[in-house]
mmCIF file of C-alpha atoms and ligand atoms in Angstrom:
data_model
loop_
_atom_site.group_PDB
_atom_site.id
_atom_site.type_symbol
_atom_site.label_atom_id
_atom_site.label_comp_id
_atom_site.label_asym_id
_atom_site.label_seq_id
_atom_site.Cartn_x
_atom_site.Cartn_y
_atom_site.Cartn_z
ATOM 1 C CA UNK M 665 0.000 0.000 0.000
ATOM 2 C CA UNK M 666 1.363 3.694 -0.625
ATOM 3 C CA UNK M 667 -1.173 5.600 1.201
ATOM 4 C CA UNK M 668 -1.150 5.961 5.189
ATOM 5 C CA UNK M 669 -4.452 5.154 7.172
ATOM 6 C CA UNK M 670 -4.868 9.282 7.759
ATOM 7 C CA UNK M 671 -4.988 9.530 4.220
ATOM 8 C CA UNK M 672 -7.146 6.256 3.566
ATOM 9 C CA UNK M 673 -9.705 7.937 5.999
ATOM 10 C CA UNK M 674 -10.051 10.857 4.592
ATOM 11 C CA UNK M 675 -10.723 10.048 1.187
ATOM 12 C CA UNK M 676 -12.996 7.652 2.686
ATOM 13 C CA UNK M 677 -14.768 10.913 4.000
ATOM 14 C CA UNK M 678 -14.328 13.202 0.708
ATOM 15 C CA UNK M 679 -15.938 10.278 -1.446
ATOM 16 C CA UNK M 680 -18.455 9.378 0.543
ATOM 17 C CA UNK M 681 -19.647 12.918 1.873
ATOM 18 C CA UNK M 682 -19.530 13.430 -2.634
ATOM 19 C CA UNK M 683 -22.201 10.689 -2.399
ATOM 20 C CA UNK M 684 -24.588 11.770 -0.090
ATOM 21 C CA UNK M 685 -24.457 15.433 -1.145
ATOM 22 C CA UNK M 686 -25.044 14.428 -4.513
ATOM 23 C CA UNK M 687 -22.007 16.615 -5.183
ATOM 24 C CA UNK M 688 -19.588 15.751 -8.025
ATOM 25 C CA UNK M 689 -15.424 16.122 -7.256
ATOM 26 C CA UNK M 690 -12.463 15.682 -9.075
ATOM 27 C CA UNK M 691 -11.158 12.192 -9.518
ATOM 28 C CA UNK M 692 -8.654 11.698 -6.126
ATOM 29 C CA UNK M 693 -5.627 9.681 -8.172
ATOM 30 C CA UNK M 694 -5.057 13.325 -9.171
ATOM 31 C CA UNK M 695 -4.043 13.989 -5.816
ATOM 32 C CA UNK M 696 -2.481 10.880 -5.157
ATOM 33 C CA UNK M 697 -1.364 9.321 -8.654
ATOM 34 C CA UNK M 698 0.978 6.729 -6.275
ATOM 35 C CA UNK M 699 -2.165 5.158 -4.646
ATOM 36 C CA UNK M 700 -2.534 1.161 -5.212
ATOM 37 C CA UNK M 701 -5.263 -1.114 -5.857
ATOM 38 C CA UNK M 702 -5.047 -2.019 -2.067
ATOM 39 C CA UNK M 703 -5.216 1.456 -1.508
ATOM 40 C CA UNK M 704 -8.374 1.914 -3.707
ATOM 41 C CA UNK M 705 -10.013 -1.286 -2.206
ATOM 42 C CA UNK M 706 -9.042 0.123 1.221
ATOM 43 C CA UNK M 707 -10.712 3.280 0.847
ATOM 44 C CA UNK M 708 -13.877 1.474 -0.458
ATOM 45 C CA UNK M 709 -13.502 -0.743 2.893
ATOM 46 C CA UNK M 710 -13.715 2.189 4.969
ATOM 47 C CA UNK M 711 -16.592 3.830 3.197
ATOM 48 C CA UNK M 712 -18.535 0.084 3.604
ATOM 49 C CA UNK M 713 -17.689 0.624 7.685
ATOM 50 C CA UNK M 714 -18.719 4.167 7.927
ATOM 51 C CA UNK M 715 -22.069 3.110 6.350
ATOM 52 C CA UNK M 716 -22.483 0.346 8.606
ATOM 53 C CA UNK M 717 -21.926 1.924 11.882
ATOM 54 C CA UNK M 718 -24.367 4.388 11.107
ATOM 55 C CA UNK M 719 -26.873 1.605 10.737
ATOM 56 C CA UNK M 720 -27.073 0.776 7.167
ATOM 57 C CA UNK M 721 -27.023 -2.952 6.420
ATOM 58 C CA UNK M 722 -24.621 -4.050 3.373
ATOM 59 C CA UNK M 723 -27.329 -5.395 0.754
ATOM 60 C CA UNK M 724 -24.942 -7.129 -1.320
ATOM 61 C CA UNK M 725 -22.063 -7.442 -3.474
ATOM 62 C CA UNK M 726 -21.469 -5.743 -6.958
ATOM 63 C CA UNK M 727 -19.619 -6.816 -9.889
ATOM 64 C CA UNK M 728 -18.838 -4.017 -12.418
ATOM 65 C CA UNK M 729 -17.654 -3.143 -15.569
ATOM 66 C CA UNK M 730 -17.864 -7.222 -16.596
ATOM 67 C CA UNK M 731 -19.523 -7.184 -20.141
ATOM 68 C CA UNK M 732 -17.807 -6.112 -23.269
ATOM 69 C CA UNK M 733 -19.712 -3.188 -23.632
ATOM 70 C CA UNK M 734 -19.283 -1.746 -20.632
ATOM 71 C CA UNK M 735 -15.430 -1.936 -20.740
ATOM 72 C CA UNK M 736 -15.600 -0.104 -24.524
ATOM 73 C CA UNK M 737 -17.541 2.347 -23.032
ATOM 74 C CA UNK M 738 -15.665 3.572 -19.986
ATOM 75 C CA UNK M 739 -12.113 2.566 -21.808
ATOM 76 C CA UNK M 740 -11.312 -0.376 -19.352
ATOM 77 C CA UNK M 741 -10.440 -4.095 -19.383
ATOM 78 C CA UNK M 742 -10.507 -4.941 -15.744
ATOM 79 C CA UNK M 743 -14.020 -5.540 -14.120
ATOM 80 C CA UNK M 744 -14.190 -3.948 -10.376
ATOM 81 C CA UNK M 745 -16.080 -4.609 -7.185
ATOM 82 C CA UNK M 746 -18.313 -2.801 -4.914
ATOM 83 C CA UNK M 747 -20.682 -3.444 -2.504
ATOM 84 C CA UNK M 748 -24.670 -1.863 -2.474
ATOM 85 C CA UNK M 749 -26.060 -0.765 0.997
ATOM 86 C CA UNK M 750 -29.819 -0.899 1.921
ATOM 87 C CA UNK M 751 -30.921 2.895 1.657
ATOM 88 C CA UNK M 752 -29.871 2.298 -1.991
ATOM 89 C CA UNK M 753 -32.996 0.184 -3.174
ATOM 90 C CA UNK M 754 -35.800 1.158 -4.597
ATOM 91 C CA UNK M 755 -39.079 -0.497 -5.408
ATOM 92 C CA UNK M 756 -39.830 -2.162 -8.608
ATOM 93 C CA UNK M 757 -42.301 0.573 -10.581
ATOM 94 C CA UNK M 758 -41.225 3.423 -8.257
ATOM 95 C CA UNK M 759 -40.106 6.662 -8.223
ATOM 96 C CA UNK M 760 -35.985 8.333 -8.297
ATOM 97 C CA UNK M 761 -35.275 11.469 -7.202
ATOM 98 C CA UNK M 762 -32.755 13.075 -9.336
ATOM 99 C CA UNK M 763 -31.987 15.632 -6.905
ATOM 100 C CA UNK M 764 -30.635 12.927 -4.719
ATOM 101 C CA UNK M 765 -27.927 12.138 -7.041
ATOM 102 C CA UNK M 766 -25.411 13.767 -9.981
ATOM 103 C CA UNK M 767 -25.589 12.074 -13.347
ATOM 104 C CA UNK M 768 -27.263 8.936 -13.209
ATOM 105 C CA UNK M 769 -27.118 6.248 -15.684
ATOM 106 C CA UNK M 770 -28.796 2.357 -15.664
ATOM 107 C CA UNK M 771 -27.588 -0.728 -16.129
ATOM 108 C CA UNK M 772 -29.927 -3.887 -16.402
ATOM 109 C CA UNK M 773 -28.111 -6.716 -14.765
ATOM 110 C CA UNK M 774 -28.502 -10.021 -14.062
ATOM 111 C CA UNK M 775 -28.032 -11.096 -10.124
ATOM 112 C CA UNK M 776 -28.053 -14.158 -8.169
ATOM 113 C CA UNK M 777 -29.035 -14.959 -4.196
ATOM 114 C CA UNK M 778 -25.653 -17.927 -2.973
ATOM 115 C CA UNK M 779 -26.926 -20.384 -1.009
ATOM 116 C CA UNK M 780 -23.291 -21.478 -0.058
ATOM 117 C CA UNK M 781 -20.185 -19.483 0.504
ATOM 118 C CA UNK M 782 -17.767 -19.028 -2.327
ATOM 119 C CA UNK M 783 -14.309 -19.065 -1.433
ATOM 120 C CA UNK M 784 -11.275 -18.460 -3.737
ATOM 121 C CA UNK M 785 -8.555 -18.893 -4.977
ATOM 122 C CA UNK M 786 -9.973 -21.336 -8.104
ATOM 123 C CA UNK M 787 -13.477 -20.605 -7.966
ATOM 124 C CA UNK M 788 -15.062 -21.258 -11.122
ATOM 125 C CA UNK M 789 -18.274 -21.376 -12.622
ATOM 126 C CA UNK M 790 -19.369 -24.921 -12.019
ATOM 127 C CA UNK M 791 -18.814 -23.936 -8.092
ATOM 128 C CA UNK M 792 -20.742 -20.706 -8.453
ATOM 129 C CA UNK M 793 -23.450 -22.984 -10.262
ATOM 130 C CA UNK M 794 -23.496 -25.229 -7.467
ATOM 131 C CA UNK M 795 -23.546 -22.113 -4.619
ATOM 132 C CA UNK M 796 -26.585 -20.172 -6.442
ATOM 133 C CA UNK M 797 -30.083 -20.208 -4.523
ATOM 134 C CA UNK M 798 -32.024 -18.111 -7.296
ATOM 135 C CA UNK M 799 -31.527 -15.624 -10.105
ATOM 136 C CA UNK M 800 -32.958 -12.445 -9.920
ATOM 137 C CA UNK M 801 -33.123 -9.208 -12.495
ATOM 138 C CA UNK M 802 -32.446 -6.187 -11.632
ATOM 139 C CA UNK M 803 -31.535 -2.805 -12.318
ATOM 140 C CA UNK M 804 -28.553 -0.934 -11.133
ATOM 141 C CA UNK M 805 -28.688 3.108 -10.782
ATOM 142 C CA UNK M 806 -24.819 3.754 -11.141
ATOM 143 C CA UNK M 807 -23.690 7.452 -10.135
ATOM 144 C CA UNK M 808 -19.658 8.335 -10.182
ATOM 145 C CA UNK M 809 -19.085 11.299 -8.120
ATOM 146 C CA UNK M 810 -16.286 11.936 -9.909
ATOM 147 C CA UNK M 811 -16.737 14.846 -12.388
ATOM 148 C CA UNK M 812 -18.050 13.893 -15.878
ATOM 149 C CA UNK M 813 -17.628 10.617 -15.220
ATOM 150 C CA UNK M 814 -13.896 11.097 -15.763
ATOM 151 C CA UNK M 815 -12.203 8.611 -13.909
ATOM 152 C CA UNK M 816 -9.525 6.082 -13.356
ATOM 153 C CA UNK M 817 -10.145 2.537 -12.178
ATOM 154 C CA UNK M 818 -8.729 3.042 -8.842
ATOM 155 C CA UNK M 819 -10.423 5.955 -8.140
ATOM 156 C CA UNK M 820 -13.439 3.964 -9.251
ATOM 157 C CA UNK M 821 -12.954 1.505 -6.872
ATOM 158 C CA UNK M 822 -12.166 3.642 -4.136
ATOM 159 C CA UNK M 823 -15.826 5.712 -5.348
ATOM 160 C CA UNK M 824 -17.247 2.036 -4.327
ATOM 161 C CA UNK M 825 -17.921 0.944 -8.180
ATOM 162 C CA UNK M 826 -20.347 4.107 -8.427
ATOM 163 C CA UNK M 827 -22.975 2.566 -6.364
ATOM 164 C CA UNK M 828 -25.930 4.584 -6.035
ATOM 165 C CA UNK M 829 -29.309 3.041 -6.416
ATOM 166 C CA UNK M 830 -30.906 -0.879 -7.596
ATOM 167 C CA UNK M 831 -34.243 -2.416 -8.225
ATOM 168 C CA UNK M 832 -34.604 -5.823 -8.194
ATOM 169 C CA UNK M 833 -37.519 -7.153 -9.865
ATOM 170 C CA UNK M 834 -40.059 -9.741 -8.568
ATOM 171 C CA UNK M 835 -40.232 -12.785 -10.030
ATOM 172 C CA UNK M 836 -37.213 -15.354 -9.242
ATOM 173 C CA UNK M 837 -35.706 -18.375 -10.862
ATOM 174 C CA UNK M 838 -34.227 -21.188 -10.035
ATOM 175 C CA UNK M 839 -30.822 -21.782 -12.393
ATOM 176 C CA UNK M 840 -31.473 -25.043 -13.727
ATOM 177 C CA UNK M 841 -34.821 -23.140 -15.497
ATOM 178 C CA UNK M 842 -32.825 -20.881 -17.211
ATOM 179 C CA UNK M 843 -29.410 -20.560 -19.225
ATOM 180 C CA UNK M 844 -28.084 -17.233 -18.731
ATOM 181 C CA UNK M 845 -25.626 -16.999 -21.572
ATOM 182 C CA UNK M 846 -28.865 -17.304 -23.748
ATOM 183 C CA UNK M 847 -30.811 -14.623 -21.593
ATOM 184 C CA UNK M 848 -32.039 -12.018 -23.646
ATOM 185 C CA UNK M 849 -32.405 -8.506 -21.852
ATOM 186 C CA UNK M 850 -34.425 -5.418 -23.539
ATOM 187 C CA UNK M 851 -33.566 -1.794 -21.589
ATOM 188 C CA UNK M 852 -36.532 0.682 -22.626
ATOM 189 C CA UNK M 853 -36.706 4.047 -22.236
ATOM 190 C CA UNK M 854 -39.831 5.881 -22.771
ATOM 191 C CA UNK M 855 -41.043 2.999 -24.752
ATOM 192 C CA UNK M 856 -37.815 3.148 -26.638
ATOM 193 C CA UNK M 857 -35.466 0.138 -27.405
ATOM 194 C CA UNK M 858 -32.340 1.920 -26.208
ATOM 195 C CA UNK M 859 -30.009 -1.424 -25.621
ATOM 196 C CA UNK M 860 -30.101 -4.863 -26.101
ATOM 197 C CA UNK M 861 -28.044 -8.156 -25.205
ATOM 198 C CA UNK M 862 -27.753 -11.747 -24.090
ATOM 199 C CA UNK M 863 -26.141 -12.587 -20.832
ATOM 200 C CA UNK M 864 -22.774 -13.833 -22.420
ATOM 201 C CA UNK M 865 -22.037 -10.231 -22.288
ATOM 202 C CA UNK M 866 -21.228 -10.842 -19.247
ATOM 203 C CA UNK M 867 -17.335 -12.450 -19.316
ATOM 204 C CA UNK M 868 -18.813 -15.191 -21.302
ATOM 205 C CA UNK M 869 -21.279 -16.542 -18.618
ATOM 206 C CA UNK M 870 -22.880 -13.825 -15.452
ATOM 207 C CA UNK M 871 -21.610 -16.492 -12.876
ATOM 208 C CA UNK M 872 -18.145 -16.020 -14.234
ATOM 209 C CA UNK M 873 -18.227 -12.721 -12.926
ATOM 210 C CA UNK M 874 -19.775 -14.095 -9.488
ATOM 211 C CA UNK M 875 -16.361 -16.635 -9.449
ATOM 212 C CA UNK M 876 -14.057 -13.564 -9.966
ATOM 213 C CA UNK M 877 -15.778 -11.592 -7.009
ATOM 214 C CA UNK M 878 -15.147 -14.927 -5.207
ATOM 215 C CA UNK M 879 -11.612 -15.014 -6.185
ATOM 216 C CA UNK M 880 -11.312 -11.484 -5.713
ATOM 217 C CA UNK M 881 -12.374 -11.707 -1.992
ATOM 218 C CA UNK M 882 -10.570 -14.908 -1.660
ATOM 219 C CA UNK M 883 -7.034 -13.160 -2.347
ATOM 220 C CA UNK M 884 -8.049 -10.339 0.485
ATOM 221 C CA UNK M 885 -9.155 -13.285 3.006
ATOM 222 C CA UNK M 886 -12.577 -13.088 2.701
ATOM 223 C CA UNK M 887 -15.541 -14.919 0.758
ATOM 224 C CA UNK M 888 -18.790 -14.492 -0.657
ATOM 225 C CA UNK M 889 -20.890 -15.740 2.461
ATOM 226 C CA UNK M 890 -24.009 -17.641 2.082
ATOM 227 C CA UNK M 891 -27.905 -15.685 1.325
ATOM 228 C CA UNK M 892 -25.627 -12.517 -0.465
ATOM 229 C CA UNK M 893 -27.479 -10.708 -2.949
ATOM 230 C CA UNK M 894 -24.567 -10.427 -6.361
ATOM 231 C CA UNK M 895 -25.000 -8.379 -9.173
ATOM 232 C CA UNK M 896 -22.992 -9.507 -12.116
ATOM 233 C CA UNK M 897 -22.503 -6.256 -13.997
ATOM 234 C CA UNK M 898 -24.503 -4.392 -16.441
ATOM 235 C CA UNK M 899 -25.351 -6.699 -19.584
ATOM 236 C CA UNK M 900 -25.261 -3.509 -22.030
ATOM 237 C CA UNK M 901 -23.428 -0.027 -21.733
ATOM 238 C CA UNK M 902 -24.501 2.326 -19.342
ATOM 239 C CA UNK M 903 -27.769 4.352 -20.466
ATOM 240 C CA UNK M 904 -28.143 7.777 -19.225
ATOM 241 C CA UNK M 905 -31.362 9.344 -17.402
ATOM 242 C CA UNK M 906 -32.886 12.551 -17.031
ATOM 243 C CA UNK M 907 -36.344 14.114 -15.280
ATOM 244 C CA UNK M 908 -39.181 12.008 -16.519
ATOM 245 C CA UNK M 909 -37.622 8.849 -18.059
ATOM 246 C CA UNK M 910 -39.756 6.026 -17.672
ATOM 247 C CA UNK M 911 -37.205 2.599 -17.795
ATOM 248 C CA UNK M 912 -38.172 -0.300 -18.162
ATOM 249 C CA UNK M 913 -35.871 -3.201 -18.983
ATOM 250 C CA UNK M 914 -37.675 -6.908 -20.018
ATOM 251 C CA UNK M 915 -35.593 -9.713 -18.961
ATOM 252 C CA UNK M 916 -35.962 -13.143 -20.405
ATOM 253 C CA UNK M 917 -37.698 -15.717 -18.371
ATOM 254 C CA UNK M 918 -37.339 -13.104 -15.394
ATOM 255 C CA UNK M 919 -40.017 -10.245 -16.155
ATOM 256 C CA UNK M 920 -39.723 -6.490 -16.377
ATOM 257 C CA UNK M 921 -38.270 -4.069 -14.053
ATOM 258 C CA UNK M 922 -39.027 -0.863 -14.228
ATOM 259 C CA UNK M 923 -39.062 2.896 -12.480
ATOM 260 C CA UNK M 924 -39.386 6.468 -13.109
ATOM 261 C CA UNK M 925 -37.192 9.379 -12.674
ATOM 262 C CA UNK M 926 -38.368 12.167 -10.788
HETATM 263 O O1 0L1 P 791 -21.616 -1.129 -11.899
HETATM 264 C C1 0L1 P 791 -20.667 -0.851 -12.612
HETATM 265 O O2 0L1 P 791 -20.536 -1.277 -13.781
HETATM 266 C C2 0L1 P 791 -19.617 0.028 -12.026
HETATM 267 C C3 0L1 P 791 -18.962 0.782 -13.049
HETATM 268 C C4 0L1 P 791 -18.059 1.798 -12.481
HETATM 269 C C5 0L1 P 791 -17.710 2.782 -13.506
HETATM 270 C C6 0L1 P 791 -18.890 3.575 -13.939
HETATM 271 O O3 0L1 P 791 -19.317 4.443 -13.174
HETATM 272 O O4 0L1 P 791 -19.331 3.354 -15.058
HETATM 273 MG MG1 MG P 792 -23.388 -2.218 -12.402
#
């Protein structure tokens, strides 16, 4: 690591203060262009334990920038990891307040509830197969505080994956129902076909991405425990919103989630 624990707090602080101000800032490896991936993680750590000991429950674990798309878009070839809190959902056909946040976008994803810790090193998909209690849809509300959306990965990662908002739609499946490479997904807005893809976007397979947060954790000590909530990364590119979009996204075999922006 290159950055002390004074510093680690305190970006900890900046970032997360960015987020609940809905305030955008500048992206920190300017400041610090030595900081690490340890370093970005640990700052992400730290925002995850300020959350917590104010009382918000961690909701799950995020997977991000996994599909194809996503990586062209944002210039990357490395997904990244994050973790949603509770005061971040929304319901299924409800409202967003814009106010509450800088420059949304949405991703439709495709998530999974374990049933079995995942451990790494070696993880693979056959294990994650194994491990998964349901799949899920839902949408993720991504929002970088960092200005523009200009950003490095680490100072991604530190901005906990750009975590913001999710809606998880209502109608579950069990895995051996469905094959998710094949799992066509439909993002709407206002009625209009704005994306379109099949869960291979997703590193070949979603529950690939679920066996790199596995391995991910698994190099750091830690695993996926069982009953976690994962989102596997947006299937398409990131969509933007504004005041009044109506989104809808139509998952295959897993039914429409959709909300409004207010
Ligand atoms: O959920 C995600 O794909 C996180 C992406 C982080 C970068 C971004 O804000 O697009
Ligand atoms: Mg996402």
């Amino acid at each position: 690591m290159k950055l002390d624990q004074n510093t680690i707090l305190g970006l900890a602080e900046h970032l997360e203060q960015a987020e609940l101000q809905a305030r955008d800032v500048t992206k920190i490896t300017d400041d610090h262009p030595d900081m690490d991936w340890d370093d970005a993680y640990a700052i992400q750590d730290e925002i995850r334990r300020r959350k917590e000991a104010r009382g918000s429950r961690t909701a799950g674990l995020k997977c991000g920038l996994t599909s194809f798309a996503k990586m062209k878009q944002m210039g990357v070839a490395t997904p990244v990891f994050g973790f949603i809190s509770d005061y971040m959902a929304r319901p299924d056909g409800g409202e967003i307040k814009l106010a509450e946040l800088i420059h949304p976008k949405v991703e439709a994803e495709i998530c999974i509830v374990t049933k079995a810790p995942l451990r790494g090193p070696g993880c693979h998909v056959a294990a994650v197969m194994v491990a998964t209690e349901l799949v899920l849809p839902a949408v993720e509300v991504i929002d970088s505080r960092y200005r523009d959306f200009k950003f490095d990965l680490k100072s991604v990662i530190a901005d906990n994956t750009s975590s913001a908002r999710f809606v998880i739609g209502g109608r579950p499946r069990e895995l051996d129902e469905l094959d998710l490479r094949t799992l066509g997904v439909v993002l709407e807005i206002n009625g209009e076909i704005r994306a379109m893809a099949a869960g291979a976007a997703v590193l070949g397979h979603p529950l690939a991405a679920v066996a790199m947060l596995a391995n991910h954790l698994g190099a750091r000590g830690q695993e996926i425990p069982a009953g976690t909530f994962v989102m596997t990364g947006g299937v398409t590119e990131a969509i933007a919103v504004k005041a009044g979009d109506s989104v809808a996204v139509r998952f295959q075999d897993l039914g429409t989630v959709s909300m409004r922006f207010v």
